[in-house]
């Protein structure tokens, strides 16, 4: 049972919701939700977009994170393999699209059901969610069906269907459907082969609505290599997924070695070369990246990566990059970078990075760092900063982010966190404070304060106070 009282401006709401979990079998679980509320979820981490493509924001809501891997179909990253792609480039289904509008406004979820688990050698995922109409945002129904079969030797194959359908009056003819099939094979102990095919369908849309991908990766005790080819049509549009770039063909290859030298403070060194070519659908080169790198893994678990990247990028039209319009043309620029990641086992850990080089018709220098301090298991403090000094189109720009976060566990049942972020490029401060009291097993009381403020205009963009009570009833 969930109750929620929210104050935003002059609005005050009280809602009651219901969640249920039922084990159909020892390996198959049904989750039900009515009037779902996510007021306790932490705010997104601010990001600086230094590219001309969309950024990926991860899911943070517990209901969708549970068994999230069942619904994965898209670009893959494989532990210890350098693959050149990841799910942040493409996912056929990204649950964040449910309950959030395109401009990140929350849309109330009326009800939903999810079935996940295993039946024999099959992994099953079924999801149906219904959102409510909210002002100018119509109600929609989201349906996802995922079936994957585990094969011998750690291989698998499956398919997915995703449907987004308008349900409000005047919106019932609006839909977006995605179809996909994928397979992953573990061969010869050192080789991994991954592939998928996807297609989308929506009213009035023609053209190439297909996407396909084939990747082969190899890693043995000394050598590592991988390559992939990818095609994304200009009309491929997964309405409940994420795609970073469309209307393209890409070829990627990398090769390296990772010997383990007999040096006390070194665990592994890894020199490598990456090559990536991206063309439009007529095979005209759009982007080319050549990267030479040297990675080091230290005996304490820390890593150091040095890279030099030479980039070619062709802009067919005037393009907005970091808030600046860049003229059409062919641009070639290079950048050097260094990144150090300290071992997470230390009391003080974190990352530090620096890069400098040309950037389209100007230059870019980036410096960033993140420190995590854990004096004991009750307290964690995280501070981060990112500074980008950019010259573009004859103008000097800065894009900076600063953040601080505290997590505290006062006891086994009382927790608190505070998160403050400052995005200098838009002069916004985002603050969030959350208290969580576990008043009974798997039953919580949340008190959450959030605020988004423009510090230049000294105005509050958004402010909310939420009180959420959950109670677990066993049957």
Coordinates of C-alpha atoms in Angstrom, one line a residue:
X1 CA 0.0 0.0 0.0
X2 CA 1.4 3.4 -0.9
X3 CA 0.3 6.9 0.1
X4 CA 1.8 10.0 -1.4
X5 CA 1.4 13.7 -0.5
X6 CA 3.1 16.1 -2.9
X7 CA 3.5 19.9 -2.8
X8 CA 4.6 21.6 -6.0
X9 CA 3.8 25.2 -6.3
X10 CA 0.2 25.5 -5.1
X11 CA -0.6 21.9 -6.0
X12 CA -1.3 19.3 -3.2
X13 CA -2.1 15.7 -4.0
X14 CA -2.9 12.6 -2.1
X15 CA -2.8 9.3 -3.8
X16 CA -3.1 5.6 -2.7
X17 CA -1.5 2.8 -4.7
X18 CA -1.2 -0.9 -4.5
X19 CA 1.7 -3.3 -5.4
X20 CA 1.6 -7.1 -5.2
X21 CA 4.1 -9.8 -5.9
X22 CA 3.1 -13.4 -6.3
X23 CA 5.3 -16.4 -7.0
X24 CA 3.5 -18.5 -9.7
X25 CA 6.3 -21.1 -9.5
X26 CA 9.7 -21.2 -7.8
X27 CA 11.2 -19.5 -10.8
X28 CA 8.3 -17.4 -12.2
X29 CA 7.1 -14.2 -10.5
X30 CA 4.1 -11.9 -11.2
X31 CA 4.2 -8.3 -10.1
X32 CA 1.1 -6.1 -10.1
X33 CA 0.9 -2.3 -9.5
X34 CA -2.0 0.2 -9.4
X35 CA -1.5 3.9 -9.3
X36 CA 2.2 3.5 -9.1
X37 CA 4.2 6.3 -7.5
X38 CA 7.9 7.0 -7.8
X39 CA 8.3 10.0 -5.6
X40 CA 11.1 8.5 -3.6
X41 CA 13.4 8.0 -6.7
X42 CA 16.5 10.2 -6.7
X43 CA 16.9 12.9 -9.4
X44 CA 18.9 12.3 -12.5
X45 CA 22.6 13.0 -12.6
X46 CA 23.2 16.1 -14.8
X47 CA 25.3 15.5 -17.9
X48 CA 27.1 17.7 -20.4
X49 CA 26.5 16.8 -24.0
X50 CA 29.6 17.4 -26.1
X51 CA 28.2 15.6 -29.1
X52 CA 25.5 16.2 -31.7
X53 CA 23.5 13.2 -30.5
X54 CA 21.1 12.4 -27.7
X55 CA 22.4 11.4 -24.2
X56 CA 21.3 8.3 -22.5
X57 CA 19.8 8.6 -19.0
X58 CA 19.5 5.3 -17.1
X59 CA 16.4 3.9 -15.4
X60 CA 16.3 4.6 -11.6
X61 CA 12.9 3.3 -10.6
X62 CA 13.0 0.1 -8.6
X63 CA 9.9 -1.4 -10.2
X64 CA 11.5 -1.4 -13.6
X65 CA 15.1 -2.1 -12.4
X66 CA 14.0 -5.4 -10.9
X67 CA 14.8 -8.2 -13.4
X68 CA 15.7 -5.5 -16.0
X69 CA 18.2 -7.8 -17.7
X70 CA 15.3 -10.0 -18.9
X71 CA 14.3 -7.3 -21.3
X72 CA 17.7 -6.5 -22.8
X73 CA 18.0 -6.4 -26.6
X74 CA 20.5 -4.1 -28.3
X75 CA 24.1 -3.2 -28.5
X76 CA 26.2 -5.2 -26.0
X77 CA 29.2 -4.6 -23.8
X78 CA 31.0 -7.7 -22.5
X79 CA 33.2 -7.8 -19.4
X80 CA 36.9 -7.7 -20.2
X81 CA 36.2 -7.2 -23.9
X82 CA 36.7 -3.9 -25.7
X83 CA 33.6 -3.9 -27.9
X84 CA 33.2 -0.3 -29.1
X85 CA 29.5 -0.3 -28.3
X86 CA 27.2 -0.6 -25.3
X87 CA 23.5 -0.5 -24.4
X88 CA 23.9 3.3 -24.1
X89 CA 24.0 3.3 -27.9
X90 CA 20.9 1.3 -28.6
X91 CA 18.2 -0.5 -26.6
X92 CA 15.1 -1.8 -28.3
X93 CA 13.3 -1.4 -25.0
X94 CA 14.2 1.3 -22.4
X95 CA 11.7 1.3 -19.5
X96 CA 12.5 5.0 -18.8
X97 CA 10.2 5.9 -21.7
X98 CA 7.3 4.6 -19.6
X99 CA 5.8 7.3 -17.3
X100 CA 8.1 10.1 -18.5
X101 CA 7.4 12.4 -21.4
X102 CA 9.9 13.4 -24.0
X103 CA 10.7 16.6 -21.9
X104 CA 11.2 14.5 -18.7
X105 CA 7.8 15.4 -17.3
X106 CA 6.3 12.6 -15.1
X107 CA 3.1 11.0 -16.4
X108 CA 1.0 9.1 -13.9
X109 CA 0.9 5.3 -14.3
X110 CA -2.5 3.9 -13.7
X111 CA -1.8 0.2 -13.5
X112 CA 0.6 -2.5 -14.7
X113 CA 1.7 -6.1 -14.6
X114 CA 5.0 -7.8 -15.1
X115 CA 5.8 -11.5 -15.4
X116 CA 9.4 -12.5 -15.3
X117 CA 11.4 -15.7 -14.6
X118 CA 12.3 -19.0 -16.2
X119 CA 10.3 -21.9 -17.5
X120 CA 12.6 -24.8 -18.4
X121 CA 15.3 -23.5 -20.6
X122 CA 13.3 -20.4 -21.5
X123 CA 13.7 -16.9 -19.9
X124 CA 10.3 -15.1 -20.0
X125 CA 9.5 -11.4 -19.7
X126 CA 6.0 -9.9 -20.1
X127 CA 5.1 -6.3 -19.2
X128 CA 2.0 -4.3 -19.6
X129 CA 1.7 -0.7 -18.3
X130 CA -1.1 1.8 -18.7
X131 CA -0.5 5.5 -18.1
X132 CA -3.2 8.1 -17.4
X133 CA -4.0 11.2 -19.4
X134 CA -2.4 14.2 -17.9
X135 CA -3.3 17.6 -19.4
X136 CA -2.0 17.6 -23.0
X137 CA -0.3 14.3 -22.5
X138 CA -2.6 11.4 -23.6
X139 CA -2.9 8.1 -21.8
X140 CA -0.9 5.2 -23.4
X141 CA -0.6 1.5 -23.1
X142 CA 2.8 -0.2 -23.2
X143 CA 3.2 -3.9 -23.9
X144 CA 6.5 -5.8 -24.0
X145 CA 7.0 -9.5 -24.7
X146 CA 10.4 -11.1 -24.4
X147 CA 11.3 -14.7 -24.8
X148 CA 14.9 -16.0 -24.7
X149 CA 16.2 -19.6 -24.7
X150 CA 19.4 -20.6 -23.1
X151 CA 21.5 -22.8 -25.3
X152 CA 24.5 -25.0 -24.4
X153 CA 27.8 -23.5 -23.5
X154 CA 26.4 -20.1 -22.3
X155 CA 24.8 -19.2 -25.6
X156 CA 21.2 -17.9 -26.0
X157 CA 18.7 -16.7 -28.6
X158 CA 15.4 -14.9 -28.4
X159 CA 12.9 -12.3 -29.7
X160 CA 11.1 -9.3 -28.4
X161 CA 7.9 -7.4 -29.3
X162 CA 7.2 -3.8 -28.0
X163 CA 4.0 -1.9 -28.5
X164 CA 3.2 1.7 -27.6
X165 CA -0.5 2.6 -28.2
X166 CA -2.5 5.7 -27.5
X167 CA -5.6 5.1 -25.4
X168 CA -7.1 8.5 -24.9
X169 CA -9.8 9.9 -27.1
X170 CA -8.3 11.2 -30.3
X171 CA -5.1 9.2 -29.8
X172 CA -6.1 5.6 -30.3
X173 CA -4.8 5.6 -33.9
X174 CA -1.3 6.5 -32.6
X175 CA 1.0 3.6 -32.1
X176 CA 4.7 2.6 -32.3
X177 CA 5.7 -1.0 -32.6
X178 CA 9.1 -2.6 -32.4
X179 CA 10.1 -6.2 -33.3
X180 CA 13.5 -7.7 -32.6
X181 CA 15.4 -11.0 -32.5
X182 CA 18.9 -11.5 -31.1
X183 CA 21.5 -14.3 -30.4
X184 CA 24.7 -14.5 -28.4
X185 CA 27.1 -17.4 -28.8
X186 CA 30.1 -18.4 -26.8
X187 CA 32.5 -20.3 -29.1
X188 CA 36.0 -21.8 -28.7
X189 CA 36.1 -20.5 -25.1
X190 CA 37.7 -17.3 -26.2
X191 CA 35.2 -16.1 -28.8
X192 CA 31.9 -14.3 -28.4
X193 CA 29.5 -13.7 -31.3
X194 CA 26.5 -11.3 -30.8
X195 CA 23.9 -10.3 -33.3
X196 CA 20.4 -8.7 -33.5
X197 CA 17.8 -7.6 -36.0
X198 CA 15.2 -5.0 -35.3
X199 CA 12.3 -3.3 -37.1
X200 CA 9.8 -0.6 -36.1
X201 CA 6.4 0.4 -37.4
X202 CA 4.2 3.5 -36.9
X203 CA 1.5 5.2 -38.9
X204 CA 2.5 7.2 -41.9
X205 CA 6.2 6.3 -41.7
X206 CA 8.0 4.7 -44.7
X207 CA 11.6 4.3 -45.6
X208 CA 14.2 2.1 -44.1
X209 CA 12.8 1.0 -40.6
X210 CA 15.4 -1.7 -40.0
X211 CA 18.4 -2.1 -37.8
X212 CA 21.0 -4.9 -37.7
X213 CA 24.2 -5.7 -35.9
X214 CA 26.9 -8.4 -35.9
X215 CA 29.8 -8.5 -33.5
X216 CA 32.7 -10.9 -33.0
X217 CA 35.0 -10.6 -30.0
X218 CA 38.0 -12.5 -29.0
X219 CA 40.0 -12.5 -25.8
X220 CA 42.6 -15.1 -24.7
X221 CA 45.5 -14.9 -22.2
X222 CA 47.5 -12.5 -24.4
X223 CA 45.4 -11.1 -27.4
X224 CA 42.2 -9.2 -27.5
X225 CA 40.3 -8.2 -30.6
X226 CA 36.7 -7.4 -31.7
X227 CA 34.8 -6.1 -34.7
X228 CA 31.3 -5.3 -35.5
X229 CA 29.1 -4.0 -38.4
X230 CA 25.9 -2.1 -37.8
X231 CA 23.1 -0.8 -40.0
X232 CA 20.4 1.7 -38.8
X233 CA 17.7 2.9 -41.2
X234 CA 16.6 6.5 -41.4
X235 CA 13.1 5.7 -40.2
X236 CA 14.1 3.2 -37.5
X237 CA 12.4 4.6 -34.4
X238 CA 11.9 2.4 -31.3
X239 CA 9.2 4.4 -29.5
X240 CA 9.9 2.7 -26.1
X241 CA 13.6 2.3 -26.6
X242 CA 16.7 4.4 -27.2
X243 CA 18.8 4.9 -30.3
X244 CA 21.7 7.3 -30.3
X245 CA 22.2 7.6 -34.1
X246 CA 20.1 6.7 -37.1
X247 CA 20.5 6.7 -40.9
X248 CA 24.0 5.1 -40.7
X249 CA 26.2 2.2 -41.4
X250 CA 29.1 1.5 -39.0
X251 CA 32.2 -0.7 -39.0
X252 CA 34.4 -1.0 -36.0
X253 CA 37.5 -3.0 -35.2
X254 CA 40.0 -3.1 -32.4
X255 CA 43.1 -5.2 -31.7
X256 CA 45.4 -5.3 -28.7
X257 CA 47.5 -7.3 -26.3
X258 CA 47.3 -7.6 -22.5
X259 CA 50.4 -9.3 -21.1
X260 CA 51.0 -9.6 -17.4
X261 CA 54.5 -8.4 -16.7
X262 CA 56.4 -9.7 -13.8
X263 CA 56.4 -6.3 -12.0
X264 CA 55.2 -6.2 -8.4
X265 CA 52.9 -3.1 -8.8
X266 CA 51.5 -4.1 -12.2
X267 CA 48.8 -6.7 -12.9
X268 CA 48.3 -6.1 -16.7
X269 CA 49.2 -3.7 -19.5
X270 CA 47.1 -3.3 -22.6
X271 CA 48.2 -1.4 -25.7
X272 CA 45.5 -1.3 -28.4
X273 CA 44.3 0.3 -31.6
X274 CA 40.6 1.1 -32.4
X275 CA 39.2 2.0 -35.8
X276 CA 35.6 3.2 -36.4
X277 CA 34.0 4.2 -39.7
X278 CA 30.4 5.6 -40.0
X279 CA 28.8 6.3 -43.3
X280 CA 25.3 7.4 -44.4
X281 CA 23.0 4.9 -46.1
X282 CA 24.6 5.9 -49.5
X283 CA 28.1 4.9 -48.2
X284 CA 29.3 8.5 -47.9
X285 CA 31.7 8.8 -45.0
X286 CA 30.3 10.8 -42.1
X287 CA 32.5 10.0 -39.1
X288 CA 35.9 8.3 -38.8
X289 CA 37.8 7.7 -35.5
X290 CA 41.3 6.3 -35.2
X291 CA 42.4 5.7 -31.6
X292 CA 45.6 4.5 -30.1
X293 CA 45.6 3.6 -26.4
X294 CA 47.6 2.2 -23.6
X295 CA 45.8 0.8 -20.5
X296 CA 47.4 -0.3 -17.3
X297 CA 45.9 -2.3 -14.4
X298 CA 47.7 -2.0 -11.2
X299 CA 48.0 -4.7 -8.5
X300 CA 45.6 -2.9 -6.2
X301 CA 42.9 -2.8 -8.8
X302 CA 43.4 0.8 -10.0
X303 CA 43.6 1.5 -13.7
X304 CA 45.3 4.1 -15.9
X305 CA 44.2 4.7 -19.6
X306 CA 46.0 6.9 -22.1
X307 CA 44.4 7.6 -25.5
X308 CA 45.0 9.6 -28.6
X309 CA 42.1 9.9 -31.0
X310 CA 42.1 11.4 -34.5
X311 CA 38.5 12.3 -35.7
X312 CA 36.9 13.2 -39.0
X313 CA 33.3 14.4 -38.9
X314 CA 31.2 15.7 -41.8
X315 CA 28.3 18.0 -41.1
X316 CA 25.8 18.3 -43.9
X317 CA 23.8 21.1 -42.3
X318 CA 24.3 23.7 -39.6
X319 CA 24.4 21.7 -36.4
X320 CA 24.0 22.7 -32.7
X321 CA 26.9 21.5 -30.6
X322 CA 27.3 22.5 -27.0
X323 CA 24.7 25.3 -27.6
X324 CA 26.7 26.7 -30.6
X325 CA 25.8 26.4 -34.3
X326 CA 28.6 24.9 -36.3
X327 CA 28.7 25.5 -40.0
X328 CA 28.4 22.6 -42.5
X329 CA 31.7 21.2 -43.7
X330 CA 34.3 18.6 -43.1
X331 CA 36.2 18.7 -39.9
X332 CA 39.3 16.8 -38.8
X333 CA 40.6 17.1 -35.2
X334 CA 42.7 15.2 -32.7
X335 CA 42.5 14.8 -28.9
X336 CA 44.7 13.3 -26.2
X337 CA 43.3 12.1 -22.9
X338 CA 44.3 10.4 -19.6
X339 CA 42.0 8.7 -17.1
X340 CA 42.9 7.2 -13.7
X341 CA 40.5 5.1 -11.7
X342 CA 41.5 4.3 -8.1
X343 CA 40.7 1.0 -6.5
X344 CA 37.2 1.0 -5.0
X345 CA 38.5 -1.0 -2.0
X346 CA 40.2 2.0 -0.5
X347 CA 38.7 4.5 2.0
X348 CA 39.2 7.2 -0.6
X349 CA 38.7 6.2 -4.2
X350 CA 37.5 7.8 -7.4
X351 CA 38.5 8.9 -10.9
X352 CA 40.4 11.7 -12.5
X353 CA 40.6 12.6 -16.2
X354 CA 42.0 15.2 -18.5
X355 CA 41.8 15.7 -22.2
X356 CA 42.9 18.4 -24.7
X357 CA 42.7 18.8 -28.4
X358 CA 41.0 20.4 -31.4
X359 CA 37.2 20.4 -31.6
X360 CA 35.6 21.1 -35.0
X361 CA 36.7 24.7 -35.8
X362 CA 38.1 25.3 -32.3
X363 CA 39.6 23.6 -29.3
X364 CA 38.4 21.8 -26.2
X365 CA 40.0 21.2 -22.8
X366 CA 38.2 18.9 -20.3
X367 CA 39.2 18.2 -16.7
X368 CA 37.1 16.0 -14.4
X369 CA 37.3 14.2 -11.2
X370 CA 35.2 12.2 -8.7
X371 CA 36.1 11.3 -5.2
X372 CA 34.3 8.7 -3.0
X373 CA 35.0 8.8 0.7
X374 CA 33.9 5.9 2.9
X375 CA 35.2 6.5 6.5
X376 CA 33.0 3.5 7.6
X377 CA 30.1 1.5 6.4
X378 CA 27.6 4.0 7.8
X379 CA 28.7 7.0 5.7
X380 CA 29.6 7.7 2.1
X381 CA 30.5 11.1 0.6
X382 CA 30.9 11.7 -3.1
X383 CA 32.1 14.9 -4.7
X384 CA 32.5 15.4 -8.5
X385 CA 33.5 18.2 -10.8
X386 CA 33.7 18.5 -14.6
X387 CA 35.2 21.5 -16.4
X388 CA 35.0 22.0 -20.2
X389 CA 36.7 25.0 -21.8
X390 CA 35.6 25.1 -25.4
X391 CA 36.3 27.4 -28.3
X392 CA 33.7 26.9 -31.1
X393 CA 32.6 29.2 -33.9
X394 CA 35.0 31.9 -32.7
X395 CA 33.3 32.0 -29.2
X396 CA 34.7 30.9 -25.9
X397 CA 32.3 28.6 -24.0
X398 CA 32.4 26.8 -20.7
X399 CA 30.3 23.8 -19.7
X400 CA 30.8 22.9 -16.0
X401 CA 29.2 20.4 -13.6
X402 CA 29.6 20.2 -9.9
X403 CA 27.9 17.8 -7.5
X404 CA 28.1 16.5 -3.9
X405 CA 26.2 13.6 -2.4
X406 CA 26.0 12.2 1.1
X407 CA 24.6 8.8 2.0
X408 CA 24.2 7.9 5.7
X409 CA 22.9 4.8 7.5
X410 CA 22.0 5.8 11.0
X411 CA 20.8 2.3 11.9
X412 CA 19.5 -0.8 10.2
X413 CA 16.2 0.9 9.6
X414 CA 16.9 4.6 9.2
X415 CA 18.7 6.0 6.1
X416 CA 19.2 9.5 4.6
X417 CA 20.8 10.9 1.5
X418 CA 21.4 14.4 0.1
X419 CA 22.4 15.3 -3.5
X420 CA 23.2 18.8 -4.8
X421 CA 24.2 19.5 -8.5
X422 CA 25.2 22.7 -10.2
X423 CA 25.1 22.9 -14.0
X424 CA 26.9 26.1 -14.9
X425 CA 25.9 26.1 -18.6
X426 CA 22.2 26.5 -17.7
X427 CA 22.8 28.2 -14.3
X428 CA 20.7 25.6 -12.5
X429 CA 21.1 24.1 -9.1
X430 CA 19.3 20.8 -8.5
X431 CA 18.8 19.6 -4.8
X432 CA 17.4 16.5 -3.4
X433 CA 17.1 15.3 0.2
X434 CA 15.6 11.9 1.1
X435 CA 14.9 10.2 4.4
X436 CA 13.9 6.5 4.5
X437 CA 12.6 4.8 7.6
X438 CA 12.1 1.0 7.4
X439 CA 9.1 0.8 9.8
X440 CA 8.5 -2.9 9.1
X441 CA 10.1 -5.6 7.0
X442 CA 10.0 -4.5 3.3
X443 CA 7.8 -1.5 4.4
X444 CA 9.1 2.1 4.1
X445 CA 8.3 5.7 5.0
X446 CA 10.0 8.2 2.6
X447 CA 10.2 11.9 3.0
X448 CA 11.7 13.6 -0.1
X449 CA 12.4 17.2 -0.9
X450 CA 13.5 18.2 -4.5
X451 CA 14.2 21.6 -6.0
X452 CA 15.4 22.9 -9.3
X453 CA 16.5 26.6 -9.2
X454 CA 17.9 29.1 -11.7
X455 CA 20.6 30.9 -9.8
X456 CA 21.1 33.7 -12.3
X457 CA 17.4 34.7 -12.3
X458 CA 17.0 33.6 -8.6
X459 CA 13.8 31.7 -9.6
X460 CA 12.5 28.3 -8.6
X461 CA 11.8 26.2 -11.7
X462 CA 10.4 23.2 -9.8
X463 CA 10.0 22.3 -6.1
X464 CA 8.4 19.3 -4.5
X465 CA 7.9 17.7 -1.1
X466 CA 6.7 14.1 -1.0
X467 CA 5.7 11.8 1.8
X468 CA 5.4 8.2 0.8
X469 CA 4.3 5.3 3.0
X470 CA 4.5 1.7 1.9
X471 CA 3.3 -1.3 3.8
X472 CA 3.8 -5.0 2.9
X473 CA 0.9 -7.3 3.6
X474 CA 1.7 -11.1 3.4
X475 CA -0.9 -13.6 2.4

